[in-house]
Coordinates of C-alpha atoms in Angstrom, one line a residue:
M1396 CA 18.9 -31.2 -36.5
S1397 CA 19.3 -27.4 -35.3
D1398 CA 20.8 -26.4 -32.1
L1399 CA 18.1 -25.7 -29.2
I1400 CA 20.1 -24.0 -26.6
Q1401 CA 20.9 -20.4 -26.9
L1402 CA 22.3 -17.3 -24.5
L1403 CA 19.7 -15.0 -23.4
P1404 CA 19.7 -11.9 -24.1
D1405 CA 20.6 -9.5 -21.7
N1406 CA 17.4 -7.9 -20.7
I1407 CA 15.8 -11.2 -20.2
A1408 CA 18.4 -12.2 -18.0
N1409 CA 18.3 -9.2 -16.1
Q1410 CA 14.6 -9.6 -15.8
I1411 CA 15.0 -13.0 -14.6
A1412 CA 17.4 -12.0 -12.0
A1413 CA 15.0 -9.4 -11.1
G1414 CA 12.2 -11.9 -10.3
E1415 CA 14.4 -13.2 -7.2
V1416 CA 16.0 -9.8 -6.1
I1417 CA 13.7 -7.4 -6.6
Q1418 CA 10.0 -8.9 -5.4
R1419 CA 8.8 -5.2 -4.5
P1420 CA 9.4 -1.6 -3.3
A1421 CA 11.0 -2.6 -0.3
S1422 CA 13.7 -4.7 -2.3
V1423 CA 14.9 -1.7 -4.1
V1424 CA 15.0 0.4 -1.0
K1425 CA 17.2 -2.2 0.4
E1426 CA 19.6 -2.6 -2.3
L1427 CA 19.8 0.9 -2.6
I1428 CA 20.5 1.8 0.8
E1429 CA 23.2 -0.6 1.1
N1430 CA 24.8 0.4 -1.6
A1431 CA 24.9 4.1 0.1
V1432 CA 26.3 2.6 3.0
D1433 CA 29.0 0.7 1.3
A1434 CA 30.1 4.1 -0.3
Q1435 CA 31.1 4.9 3.1
S1436 CA 28.4 7.6 3.4
T1437 CA 27.7 9.5 6.8
K1438 CA 24.6 10.9 5.6
I1439 CA 21.6 8.7 3.5
E1440 CA 18.2 10.1 2.8
L1441 CA 15.6 8.1 1.4
H1442 CA 12.3 9.7 -0.4
I1443 CA 9.4 7.6 -1.6
K1444 CA 6.1 8.3 -3.1
D1445 CA 3.2 6.2 -3.4
A1446 CA 4.4 3.4 -1.2
G1447 CA 7.3 3.2 -3.8
R1448 CA 4.9 2.5 -6.8
T1449 CA 5.9 6.2 -8.3
S1450 CA 9.0 6.8 -7.0
I1451 CA 12.1 5.9 -4.8
Q1452 CA 14.9 8.1 -4.3
V1453 CA 18.1 7.4 -2.3
I1454 CA 20.5 10.5 -2.1
D1455 CA 24.2 10.1 0.0
N1456 CA 27.1 11.7 0.5
G1457 CA 29.3 8.8 -0.4
K1458 CA 32.5 8.7 -2.3
G1459 CA 30.3 8.9 -5.6
M1460 CA 31.3 7.1 -9.4
S1461 CA 33.3 8.0 -12.0
K1462 CA 31.8 8.3 -15.7
M1463 CA 32.6 4.9 -16.5
D1464 CA 31.5 3.2 -13.4
A1465 CA 28.3 5.1 -13.4
R1466 CA 27.7 3.2 -16.7
M1467 CA 29.2 0.0 -15.4
C1468 CA 27.2 -0.6 -12.7
F1469 CA 24.0 -1.5 -14.8
E1470 CA 26.0 -4.3 -16.3
R1471 CA 25.3 -7.9 -15.1
H1472 CA 27.9 -9.3 -12.3
A1473 CA 29.6 -6.0 -12.5
T1474 CA 31.1 -5.3 -8.8
S1475 CA 33.7 -3.3 -6.9
K1476 CA 33.6 -5.3 -3.8
L1477 CA 35.1 -8.7 -5.1
K1478 CA 38.3 -9.2 -6.9
S1479 CA 38.6 -12.9 -6.4
A1480 CA 36.7 -15.8 -5.2
D1481 CA 38.7 -16.0 -2.1
D1482 CA 37.1 -12.4 -1.3
L1483 CA 33.5 -14.7 -0.9
F1484 CA 34.8 -15.8 2.5
N1485 CA 36.2 -12.4 3.4
L1486 CA 33.1 -10.1 2.8
T1487 CA 32.6 -7.0 4.9
T1488 CA 30.5 -5.1 2.7
K1489 CA 26.6 -5.6 2.1
G1490 CA 26.6 -6.2 -1.4
F1491 CA 28.8 -8.3 -3.6
R1492 CA 27.1 -10.1 -6.5
G1493 CA 26.4 -7.4 -9.0
E1494 CA 22.8 -7.8 -9.8
A1495 CA 21.1 -5.6 -7.6
M1496 CA 21.5 -2.2 -10.4
A1497 CA 20.9 -4.3 -13.5
S1498 CA 18.0 -6.0 -11.9
I1499 CA 16.5 -3.0 -11.1
A1500 CA 17.4 -1.0 -14.3
A1501 CA 15.8 -4.2 -16.3
I1502 CA 11.8 -3.5 -14.4
A1503 CA 12.1 0.6 -14.1
H1504 CA 12.8 4.1 -15.3
V1505 CA 16.2 4.7 -13.4
D1506 CA 18.1 8.1 -13.2
L1507 CA 21.6 8.1 -11.8
E1508 CA 23.3 11.1 -10.7
T1509 CA 27.1 10.9 -9.3
K1510 CA 30.0 12.9 -8.7
I1511 CA 33.3 11.9 -7.1
E1512 CA 35.3 14.3 -5.2
A1513 CA 38.4 14.6 -7.5
N1514 CA 36.4 15.8 -10.0
S1515 CA 34.6 18.9 -10.9
V1516 CA 31.5 17.8 -12.4
G1517 CA 29.3 14.9 -12.3
T1518 CA 27.7 12.1 -14.3
K1519 CA 23.8 11.5 -15.0
V1520 CA 22.6 8.3 -16.5
S1521 CA 19.3 7.7 -17.8
I1522 CA 18.0 4.0 -18.1
Q1523 CA 14.6 2.6 -19.7
G1524 CA 14.2 -1.2 -18.9
S1525 CA 18.1 -2.0 -19.6
K1526 CA 18.6 0.5 -22.4
V1527 CA 20.4 3.5 -21.8
T1528 CA 18.6 6.7 -23.1
N1529 CA 20.9 9.4 -21.8
Q1530 CA 24.4 10.2 -20.0
E1531 CA 25.5 13.7 -19.9
P1532 CA 27.7 15.6 -17.3
V1533 CA 25.9 17.1 -14.3
V1534 CA 26.8 19.6 -11.6
R1535 CA 26.3 18.2 -8.3
P1536 CA 28.0 17.6 -4.8
T1537 CA 29.8 14.6 -4.2
G1538 CA 28.0 11.4 -3.6
T1539 CA 25.2 9.9 -5.5
S1540 CA 21.6 10.4 -6.1
I1541 CA 19.3 7.4 -7.7
T1542 CA 15.9 7.7 -8.6
V1543 CA 13.8 4.6 -9.4
K1544 CA 10.6 5.7 -11.1
N1545 CA 7.6 3.4 -12.8
L1546 CA 8.5 0.3 -10.9
F1547 CA 7.4 -3.1 -13.0
F1548 CA 6.6 -1.0 -15.8
N1549 CA 7.1 -3.8 -18.5
V1550 CA 6.1 -6.4 -15.8
P1551 CA 2.2 -6.0 -15.0
A1552 CA 1.3 -8.9 -13.7
R1553 CA 4.3 -8.4 -11.1
R1554 CA 3.1 -4.9 -10.3
N1555 CA -0.9 -6.1 -9.8
F1556 CA 0.5 -8.3 -7.2
L1557 CA 1.5 -5.7 -5.1
K1558 CA -0.1 -5.3 -1.8
S1559 CA -1.9 -2.2 -0.3
D1560 CA 0.2 1.1 0.0
S1561 CA -0.2 0.7 3.7
A1562 CA 1.5 -2.7 3.3
E1563 CA 4.0 -1.8 1.0
T1564 CA 4.9 1.4 3.2
K1565 CA 5.3 -1.0 6.2
H1566 CA 7.9 -3.4 4.3
I1567 CA 9.8 -0.2 3.2
V1568 CA 10.1 1.1 6.7
E1569 CA 11.2 -2.5 8.0
E1570 CA 14.2 -2.5 5.4
F1571 CA 14.8 1.2 6.2
N1572 CA 14.8 0.3 10.4
R1573 CA 17.2 -3.0 9.7
V1574 CA 19.9 -1.0 7.7
A1575 CA 19.4 2.2 10.4
L1576 CA 19.8 0.1 13.2
T1577 CA 23.0 -1.5 12.0
H1578 CA 24.5 1.9 11.4
P1579 CA 24.0 4.0 14.1
E1580 CA 27.2 6.2 13.1
I1581 CA 25.2 7.5 10.2
A1582 CA 22.5 9.9 9.7
F1583 CA 19.3 8.8 8.2
K1584 CA 16.2 10.4 6.7
L1585 CA 13.2 8.6 5.3
T1586 CA 10.0 10.9 3.9
H1587 CA 6.8 9.7 1.9
N1588 CA 5.1 11.9 -0.2
G1589 CA 6.8 14.9 1.5
N1590 CA 5.8 13.9 5.0
V1591 CA 8.9 13.2 7.4
V1592 CA 8.6 10.0 8.8
F1593 CA 12.1 9.7 10.5
D1594 CA 15.1 12.2 10.8
L1595 CA 17.8 10.3 12.7
Q1596 CA 21.1 12.1 13.6
E1597 CA 24.5 10.3 14.4
A1598 CA 24.1 8.2 17.6
N1599 CA 25.1 5.3 19.5
R1600 CA 23.1 1.6 19.1
R1601 CA 20.7 2.6 22.5
K1602 CA 19.6 6.0 21.3
R1603 CA 19.1 4.6 17.3
I1604 CA 16.6 1.9 19.1
V1605 CA 14.9 4.4 20.9
D1606 CA 14.6 6.9 17.8
L1607 CA 13.2 4.4 15.8
H1608 CA 10.7 2.8 18.2
G1609 CA 9.9 5.6 20.9
N1610 CA 11.3 7.2 23.9
A1611 CA 9.5 4.7 25.9
F1612 CA 11.5 1.8 24.6
N1613 CA 14.5 2.9 26.8
N1614 CA 13.1 1.4 29.7
K1615 CA 12.4 -1.5 28.3
L1616 CA 15.9 -2.2 27.2
V1617 CA 18.2 -5.0 28.8
P1618 CA 22.1 -4.4 27.9
V1619 CA 23.6 -7.6 26.5
E1620 CA 27.2 -8.1 26.1
E1621 CA 29.6 -11.3 25.8
K1622 CA 33.1 -12.0 24.1
T1623 CA 34.4 -15.6 23.7
D1624 CA 36.5 -16.7 20.6
I1625 CA 34.0 -18.0 18.6
V1626 CA 31.3 -15.1 18.4
S1627 CA 31.2 -11.4 20.3
I1628 CA 27.8 -10.5 21.3
A1629 CA 26.6 -7.0 22.0
G1630 CA 23.1 -5.4 21.8
F1631 CA 19.7 -5.3 23.7
V1632 CA 16.8 -8.0 25.0
G1633 CA 13.3 -6.3 26.1
K1634 CA 12.1 -6.7 29.5
P1635 CA 10.0 -9.9 29.8
E1636 CA 7.0 -7.7 31.2
F1637 CA 7.0 -5.9 27.8
A1638 CA 7.0 -8.9 25.6
R1639 CA 3.7 -8.5 22.9
K1640 CA 1.3 -11.4 21.4
T1641 CA 2.8 -10.8 18.0
R1642 CA 6.5 -10.4 16.4
G1643 CA 7.7 -7.4 17.2
E1644 CA 11.1 -6.0 17.4
Q1645 CA 13.4 -8.8 16.9
Y1646 CA 16.6 -8.2 14.8
F1647 CA 19.7 -10.1 14.5
F1648 CA 22.7 -8.9 12.9
V1649 CA 26.1 -10.2 12.3
N1650 CA 29.0 -8.2 11.5
N1651 CA 26.9 -5.3 10.7
R1652 CA 24.6 -7.6 8.3
F1653 CA 20.7 -8.2 9.1
F1654 CA 19.8 -11.9 8.7
K1655 CA 16.7 -13.6 9.9
D1656 CA 17.7 -17.5 11.9
S1657 CA 15.2 -19.4 13.6
Y1658 CA 17.5 -21.5 15.3
L1659 CA 18.9 -18.6 17.2
H1660 CA 15.5 -17.2 17.6
H1661 CA 14.8 -20.5 19.7
A1662 CA 17.9 -19.5 21.7
V1663 CA 16.9 -16.1 22.6
S1664 CA 13.4 -17.7 23.4
A1665 CA 14.7 -20.2 25.8
A1666 CA 16.3 -17.8 27.5
F1667 CA 13.1 -16.2 28.4
E1668 CA 11.6 -19.5 29.3
N1669 CA 9.5 -19.3 32.6
L1670 CA 9.7 -15.3 32.5
I1671 CA 7.1 -14.7 29.9
P1672 CA 3.5 -16.2 29.0
P1673 CA 3.3 -18.6 26.6
K1674 CA 3.0 -17.7 22.9
T1675 CA 4.1 -13.9 23.3
F1676 CA 7.5 -12.5 21.9
P1677 CA 10.6 -10.9 23.6
S1678 CA 11.7 -7.9 21.7
Y1679 CA 15.8 -8.2 21.0
F1680 CA 18.2 -5.9 18.8
L1681 CA 21.3 -8.4 19.3
Y1682 CA 24.7 -7.7 17.1
L1683 CA 27.0 -10.5 16.6
E1684 CA 30.9 -10.6 15.4
V1685 CA 32.4 -13.7 13.9
D1686 CA 35.1 -14.1 11.9
P1687 CA 34.0 -13.8 8.3
K1688 CA 35.6 -16.8 7.3
T1689 CA 33.3 -18.8 9.4
I1690 CA 29.8 -17.7 7.4
D1691 CA 28.4 -18.1 4.1
V1692 CA 25.9 -15.3 3.2
N1693 CA 25.7 -16.5 0.0
I1694 CA 22.8 -18.8 0.2
H1695 CA 20.0 -16.5 -0.6
P1696 CA 19.3 -14.1 -3.3
T1697 CA 18.1 -11.6 -0.7
K1698 CA 21.2 -12.5 1.6
T1699 CA 19.0 -12.5 4.7
E1700 CA 20.1 -16.2 5.7
I1701 CA 23.4 -16.7 6.7
K1702 CA 25.1 -20.1 7.2
F1703 CA 27.5 -20.2 10.7
E1704 CA 30.1 -22.6 10.5
D1705 CA 29.9 -23.5 14.7
E1706 CA 25.8 -22.8 14.6
R1707 CA 25.9 -25.0 17.8
S1708 CA 28.3 -23.3 20.0
I1709 CA 26.8 -19.8 19.0
Y1710 CA 23.5 -21.3 20.2
S1711 CA 24.9 -21.7 23.4
I1712 CA 26.6 -18.9 23.6
L1713 CA 24.0 -16.7 22.8
R1714 CA 21.2 -18.1 25.0
S1715 CA 23.9 -17.7 28.2
A1716 CA 24.4 -14.4 27.6
V1717 CA 20.6 -13.3 27.4
K1718 CA 19.9 -15.2 30.3
L1719 CA 22.8 -13.6 32.3
A1720 CA 21.9 -10.5 31.3
L1721 CA 18.1 -11.1 32.7
G1722 CA 20.1 -12.6 36.1
V1723 CA 22.2 -9.4 36.4
H1724 CA 19.9 -6.8 36.2
N1725 CA 17.4 -8.9 38.6
I1726 CA 14.8 -9.8 35.6
A1727 CA 15.5 -13.5 36.3
P1728 CA 16.3 -15.2 39.3
S1729 CA 20.2 -16.3 39.3
L1730 CA 22.7 -18.0 41.6
D1731 CA 25.4 -16.3 43.4
F1732 CA 28.3 -18.8 44.0
E1733 CA 30.8 -16.0 45.6
H1734 CA 27.9 -15.3 48.2
E1735 CA 28.8 -17.0 51.7
P1736 CA 27.2 -19.9 52.6
Q1737 CA 26.0 -18.9 55.9
F1738 CA 22.4 -18.0 57.4
E1739 CA 21.2 -14.5 57.0
L1740 CA 19.8 -13.7 60.7
P1741 CA 18.0 -10.3 61.3
L1742 CA 20.4 -7.8 63.1
S1743 CA 17.7 -8.0 66.0
M1744 CA 19.0 -11.5 66.7
K1745 CA 22.7 -11.1 66.1
N1746 CA 23.5 -11.7 69.7
A1747 CA 20.7 -13.6 70.5
P1748 CA 21.9 -16.6 72.6
L1749 CA 21.0 -20.3 70.7
V1750 CA 18.1 -22.3 71.7
E1751 CA 17.9 -25.9 71.0
P1752 CA 14.4 -26.5 69.6
Q1753 CA 11.9 -28.4 71.2
I1754 CA 9.7 -31.3 70.0
K1755 CA 6.2 -31.4 71.9
V1756 CA 4.2 -34.6 71.6
D1757 CA 0.7 -35.8 72.9
P1758 CA 1.7 -38.8 75.1
S1759 CA -1.5 -40.3 75.6
Y1760 CA -2.4 -40.2 71.7
N1761 CA -3.7 -43.5 70.9
P1762 CA -4.3 -43.8 66.9
F1763 CA -6.7 -46.7 67.8
N1764 CA -8.9 -45.5 70.3
V1765 CA -12.0 -44.6 68.1
G1766 CA -14.5 -44.6 70.5
K1767 CA -14.0 -41.0 71.7
S1768 CA -17.4 -38.9 71.6
S1769 CA -18.0 -36.4 68.7
S1770 CA -17.7 -34.0 71.2
S1771 CA -13.6 -34.4 71.7
S1772 CA -13.4 -34.2 68.2
S1773 CA -14.5 -30.4 67.6
Q1774 CA -12.7 -29.5 70.6
T1775 CA -9.4 -27.0 69.7
P1776 CA -6.0 -26.8 71.4
S1777 CA -6.2 -24.9 74.3
G1778 CA -3.8 -23.8 77.5
D1779 CA -4.2 -27.5 79.3
K1780 CA -0.7 -29.1 79.8
N1781 CA -1.3 -31.3 76.8
K1782 CA -2.5 -28.7 74.2
W1783 CA -3.6 -31.6 71.9
T1784 CA -6.9 -32.8 70.7
N1785 CA -7.8 -36.5 69.5
L1786 CA -9.4 -35.4 66.3
Q1787 CA -11.5 -38.8 65.1
P1788 CA -14.2 -39.3 62.3
N1789 CA -17.9 -38.1 63.0
R1790 CA -20.1 -41.0 61.6
S1791 CA -23.0 -38.3 61.4
D1792 CA -20.8 -36.1 59.3
W1793 CA -20.9 -38.9 56.5
E1794 CA -24.2 -40.2 56.9
N1795 CA -25.6 -37.8 54.1
F1796 CA -22.4 -37.6 51.7
Y1797 CA -24.2 -39.4 49.4
E1798 CA -27.6 -38.3 49.5
I1799 CA -28.7 -36.3 46.2
N1800 CA -30.8 -33.4 46.6
T1801 CA -33.4 -34.3 43.4
E1802 CA -35.2 -31.3 44.6
K1803 CA -32.4 -28.9 43.7
D1804 CA -32.0 -30.6 40.2
K1805 CA -35.1 -30.0 38.7
E1806 CA -34.6 -26.6 39.4
V1807 CA -31.9 -26.5 37.3
E1808 CA -32.1 -25.6 33.5
Q1809 CA -31.4 -28.1 31.3
P1810 CA -29.5 -27.9 28.0
L1811 CA -31.2 -27.1 25.1
I1812 CA -29.4 -29.7 23.0
P1813 CA -30.9 -30.6 19.4
E1814 CA -34.1 -33.0 19.7
E1815 CA -32.0 -35.9 17.5
E1816 CA -29.2 -35.8 20.1
V1817 CA -30.8 -36.3 22.6
E1818 CA -31.8 -39.4 24.6
T1819 CA -35.2 -39.2 25.5
N1820 CA -35.5 -41.5 28.8
H1821 CA -32.5 -39.3 29.9
S1822 CA -33.2 -35.7 28.6
S1823 CA -35.1 -34.4 32.0
H1824 CA -32.6 -35.6 34.2
A1825 CA -29.2 -35.2 32.1
R1826 CA -26.4 -33.2 34.1
S1827 CA -23.1 -31.6 32.4
I1828 CA -20.1 -32.1 34.3
Q1829 CA -17.2 -29.8 33.8
I1830 CA -13.9 -31.0 33.5
H1831 CA -10.5 -29.3 34.2
G1832 CA -12.6 -26.1 33.8
K1833 CA -11.9 -26.3 29.9
F1834 CA -14.8 -28.8 28.5
L1835 CA -18.4 -29.8 29.5
I1836 CA -19.4 -33.4 29.2
T1837 CA -23.0 -34.3 28.6
Q1838 CA -24.9 -37.3 27.8
I1839 CA -26.4 -37.7 24.2
K1840 CA -28.5 -39.9 22.3
S1841 CA -25.1 -41.6 20.4
G1842 CA -22.9 -41.6 23.3
L1843 CA -21.1 -38.4 25.2
L1844 CA -20.7 -35.2 23.9
C1845 CA -17.6 -32.7 24.7
I1846 CA -18.0 -29.0 24.4
N1847 CA -14.6 -26.4 24.8
I1848 CA -16.0 -23.9 26.8
S1849 CA -13.4 -20.7 25.5
R1850 CA -14.2 -21.8 21.9
A1851 CA -18.4 -22.0 22.9
K1852 CA -17.4 -18.8 24.6
E1853 CA -16.0 -17.2 21.5
R1854 CA -19.0 -18.1 18.9
I1855 CA -21.4 -16.6 21.4
L1856 CA -19.6 -13.3 21.8
Y1857 CA -19.2 -13.2 18.0
D1858 CA -22.7 -13.7 17.1
E1859 CA -23.9 -10.9 19.9
L1860 CA -21.3 -8.4 18.8
M1861 CA -21.8 -9.0 15.7
E1862 CA -25.9 -8.7 15.5
Q1863 CA -25.6 -5.4 18.2
F1864 CA -22.7 -3.9 15.4
I1865 CA -25.4 -4.4 12.4
Q1866 CA -27.7 -2.4 14.5
C1867 CA -26.1 0.1 16.3
P1868 CA -22.6 0.8 18.0
I1869 CA -21.6 -1.6 21.0
T1870 CA -21.8 0.0 24.2
S1871 CA -18.9 1.6 25.6
Q1872 CA -17.5 2.1 28.7
Q1873 CA -15.7 5.5 29.8
L1874 CA -12.8 4.9 32.0
L1875 CA -12.2 6.9 35.2
F1876 CA -8.1 6.1 34.3
P1877 CA -7.5 6.3 30.6
V1878 CA -5.0 3.4 29.1
E1879 CA -1.9 4.8 27.0
I1880 CA -0.3 2.7 24.5
K1881 CA 2.4 3.3 22.7
C1882 CA 2.4 3.4 18.9
K1883 CA 4.6 3.4 15.9
D1884 CA 3.7 5.6 12.7
E1885 CA 3.0 3.4 10.6
E1886 CA 0.2 1.5 13.5
K1887 CA -1.3 5.1 14.2
K1888 CA -1.6 5.7 10.3
V1889 CA -3.7 2.3 9.9
W1890 CA -5.6 2.7 13.0
E1891 CA -7.2 6.3 11.8
E1892 CA -7.7 4.9 8.5
N1893 CA -10.7 2.6 10.3
K1894 CA -11.5 4.7 12.9
V1895 CA -15.4 5.0 11.8
S1896 CA -15.7 0.9 12.1
I1897 CA -13.3 0.8 15.7
H1898 CA -15.6 3.9 17.1
R1899 CA -18.9 1.4 16.6
L1900 CA -16.9 -1.2 18.5
G1901 CA -16.8 0.7 21.4
F1902 CA -13.4 2.6 21.5
S1903 CA -12.9 5.9 22.0
W1904 CA -9.4 7.8 22.1
S1905 CA -7.3 10.4 21.4
W1906 CA -3.7 11.0 20.4
N1907 CA -0.5 12.5 22.4
L1908 CA 1.9 12.6 19.7
K1909 CA 2.4 8.6 19.1
T1910 CA 0.3 7.5 22.4
M1911 CA -3.0 6.4 22.1
V1912 CA -4.8 7.4 25.1
L1913 CA -7.7 5.0 25.4
D1914 CA -10.6 7.1 27.6
G1915 CA -13.4 4.7 26.2
I1916 CA -13.7 0.9 25.6
P1917 CA -16.4 -2.0 24.8
S1918 CA -18.2 -2.6 27.9
F1919 CA -17.8 -6.4 28.1
L1920 CA -13.6 -5.7 27.6
T1921 CA -11.7 -5.9 31.0
I1922 CA -8.7 -3.6 31.4
D1923 CA -6.2 -5.8 31.8
D1924 CA -7.0 -6.9 28.2
V1925 CA -6.9 -3.6 26.7
E1926 CA -3.5 -3.3 25.6
S1927 CA -3.3 -6.6 24.2
C1928 CA -6.8 -6.9 22.2
V1929 CA -5.7 -3.3 20.6
L1930 CA -2.4 -4.4 19.2
E1931 CA -3.6 -7.6 18.1
M1932 CA -6.5 -5.6 15.9
I1933 CA -3.2 -3.3 15.0
H1934 CA -1.8 -6.1 14.0
H1935 CA -4.9 -7.7 11.7
L1936 CA -5.1 -4.2 9.8
M1937 CA -1.4 -4.1 9.1
Y1938 CA -0.1 -7.5 8.1
K1939 CA -3.3 -9.2 6.9
E1940 CA -5.0 -8.3 3.7
I1941 CA -8.6 -7.3 4.6
D1942 CA -11.3 -6.1 2.5
K1943 CA -12.8 -3.0 3.5
G1944 CA -16.2 -5.0 4.1
S1945 CA -14.3 -7.4 6.6
I1946 CA -12.5 -5.1 8.4
A1947 CA -15.5 -5.4 11.2
H1948 CA -15.3 -9.0 11.0
E1949 CA -11.8 -9.4 11.8
M1950 CA -11.8 -6.8 15.0
I1951 CA -15.2 -8.6 16.2
L1952 CA -13.4 -11.6 16.0
T1953 CA -10.3 -10.4 18.0
L1954 CA -12.5 -8.7 20.6
A1955 CA -14.4 -12.0 20.8
K1956 CA -11.7 -14.1 21.0
T1957 CA -9.8 -11.9 23.7
D1958 CA -13.0 -11.8 25.9
S1959 CA -13.7 -15.7 25.4
K1960 CA -10.2 -16.5 27.3
H1961 CA -11.7 -15.5 30.7
I1962 CA -13.1 -19.1 31.5
N1963 CA -15.1 -19.3 35.0
Y1964 CA -13.4 -22.6 36.2
N1965 CA -16.1 -23.0 38.6
L1966 CA -19.5 -23.0 36.6
S1967 CA -22.7 -23.7 38.3
Q1968 CA -25.5 -25.9 36.5
E1969 CA -27.3 -22.6 35.9
E1970 CA -24.5 -21.2 34.0
I1971 CA -23.7 -24.5 32.5
S1972 CA -27.2 -25.0 30.7
H1973 CA -27.2 -21.4 29.6
L1974 CA -24.2 -21.4 27.9
I1975 CA -25.3 -24.8 26.2
N1976 CA -28.3 -23.3 25.5
T1977 CA -27.2 -20.1 23.7
L1978 CA -24.8 -22.3 21.7
F1979 CA -26.9 -24.2 20.1
L1980 CA -29.1 -21.2 19.3
S1981 CA -26.6 -20.2 16.9
N1982 CA -26.6 -21.7 13.2
E1983 CA -22.8 -22.3 13.3
H1984 CA -22.8 -23.8 16.8
Q1985 CA -20.5 -26.3 15.3
Y1986 CA -17.6 -24.3 14.8
T1987 CA -15.7 -20.9 16.0
P1988 CA -15.9 -18.0 13.5
R1989 CA -12.3 -19.0 12.7
G1990 CA -13.4 -22.8 11.6
K1991 CA -11.8 -24.4 14.7
K1992 CA -14.1 -27.3 16.1
I1993 CA -16.3 -26.5 19.5
M1994 CA -17.6 -30.0 20.1
N1995 CA -16.9 -33.4 19.3
S1996 CA -19.2 -36.3 20.5
I1997 CA -17.9 -40.3 21.2
S1998 CA -20.0 -42.8 20.6
V1999 CA -21.1 -45.9 22.4
E2000 CA -19.5 -48.3 20.7
E2001 CA -16.1 -46.3 20.4
M2002 CA -16.5 -46.4 24.5
N2003 CA -17.0 -50.3 24.6
N2004 CA -13.8 -50.3 22.3
W2005 CA -11.5 -49.2 25.0
F2006 CA -12.4 -52.2 27.1

């Protein structure tokens, strides 16, 4: 029997590794920029074309590589960052496994130019699919330039799974932001198809955050700082009033390395408890410093997950640090234990004499005396010596309490519930009851029908808007005072790409650099909901893969959902009946446009089983 197990060729092994390390163009950007940082660069440039599909180029002014290093860096597990196994527990660099360059070279065309300061000329190496096609001297300044072209040229299935250009560009910008936020001491530049997206100069952390997210962000930041033997925490959190409906600017860094951690995210969210509405997310840029020996960064191929040795203590310290920062800056209430425990009196009462409080009672009050006339119960305190009245119940006030005004009930429009669900001997007198302002309960033939008011309104409004949108643009109301919304470059781009559909929805706007100036909104939308609605629409356009034909559907869904949140908690019988009638006129009255149930029924048999 012949042997079955064989060693994989290097090109196949590199492609397998690339499947884990290089998932999309943003993965290439991450690895190349991190290598440039590890090379002690002070200036890094990133140039991409067609969202990285055509070309990704990273240029730095770091230490560069020798002729031998330029060739060796493309070998698997070749690295300058580790000398022994002990170094795994004392990492201070971004990369260390030596898989990135080999993985990139296995699935793309790569040109590397590099030079060290001691040499007069540099080296150029060209590789296609792990095969070196050329190596020659080149004249260039000290540092390294890497160009990656035709990504996934030999893995067409992976290339077909790439998202739209706007989605892939978004991921690239996110990876760029993560590294740029970690190293404000380095100047960064990002261009896309020749257009400058960011040109960041050396700065401090706060200035770097503002440069990346806009000048308006400067007033939203609250500094956080805490130093302990376990962890040192620095950075910023956003003020509660600027919390958003979608996850946005949320960054954790440990030892200058970006990472994700849901457990520590919960610590920050807990610090904002009772300060922000439910289902909103605060912004934070938090930098943690710990002993490298107490963390393990080698638990995930992309190195974005980290295991802490004392995670519980870090959770408590982080939560306390954020809560303290919010309290110190008068954003959250805090207790001052150093304050003198004395009453604070107005200055005008400083020298006033102390007066013993007096309790006044009615000596003639008899709780068992119920024979008073109704006239006495309607009296008010006057200037007589008792200054009290006997407030006794008046029998005439209760005589008509339980009387039913049947004439008024007959005038109320009755709910238009489907014939098969209506009990014939009850249909003319059935009334709907509103429960906790959220639900409607009405009687049907089989038992009771419960309707979710918010979801019913969402279905009704969606149907109305979709019908109107198809026929003509939705009515717009012009604003006397325009609403200004700060947007990022990618948010502005995706909004403008869909401006035709958005105009038909009733929005009109202009731009002041990165600020959207809304001067017209749909007539049914309130001013308070404009910003949250627009940001949610942008979120759907950026993060969800939406076909061109479904863009209007998604945006109308957002509008309907936004307006349906406003429930009249005291609906009259006319309003309740109109709501139910309109709902049952819809062909899809059972479910919302997002597929959530609007109503549910309870049979008489089920209710009998309760007792």
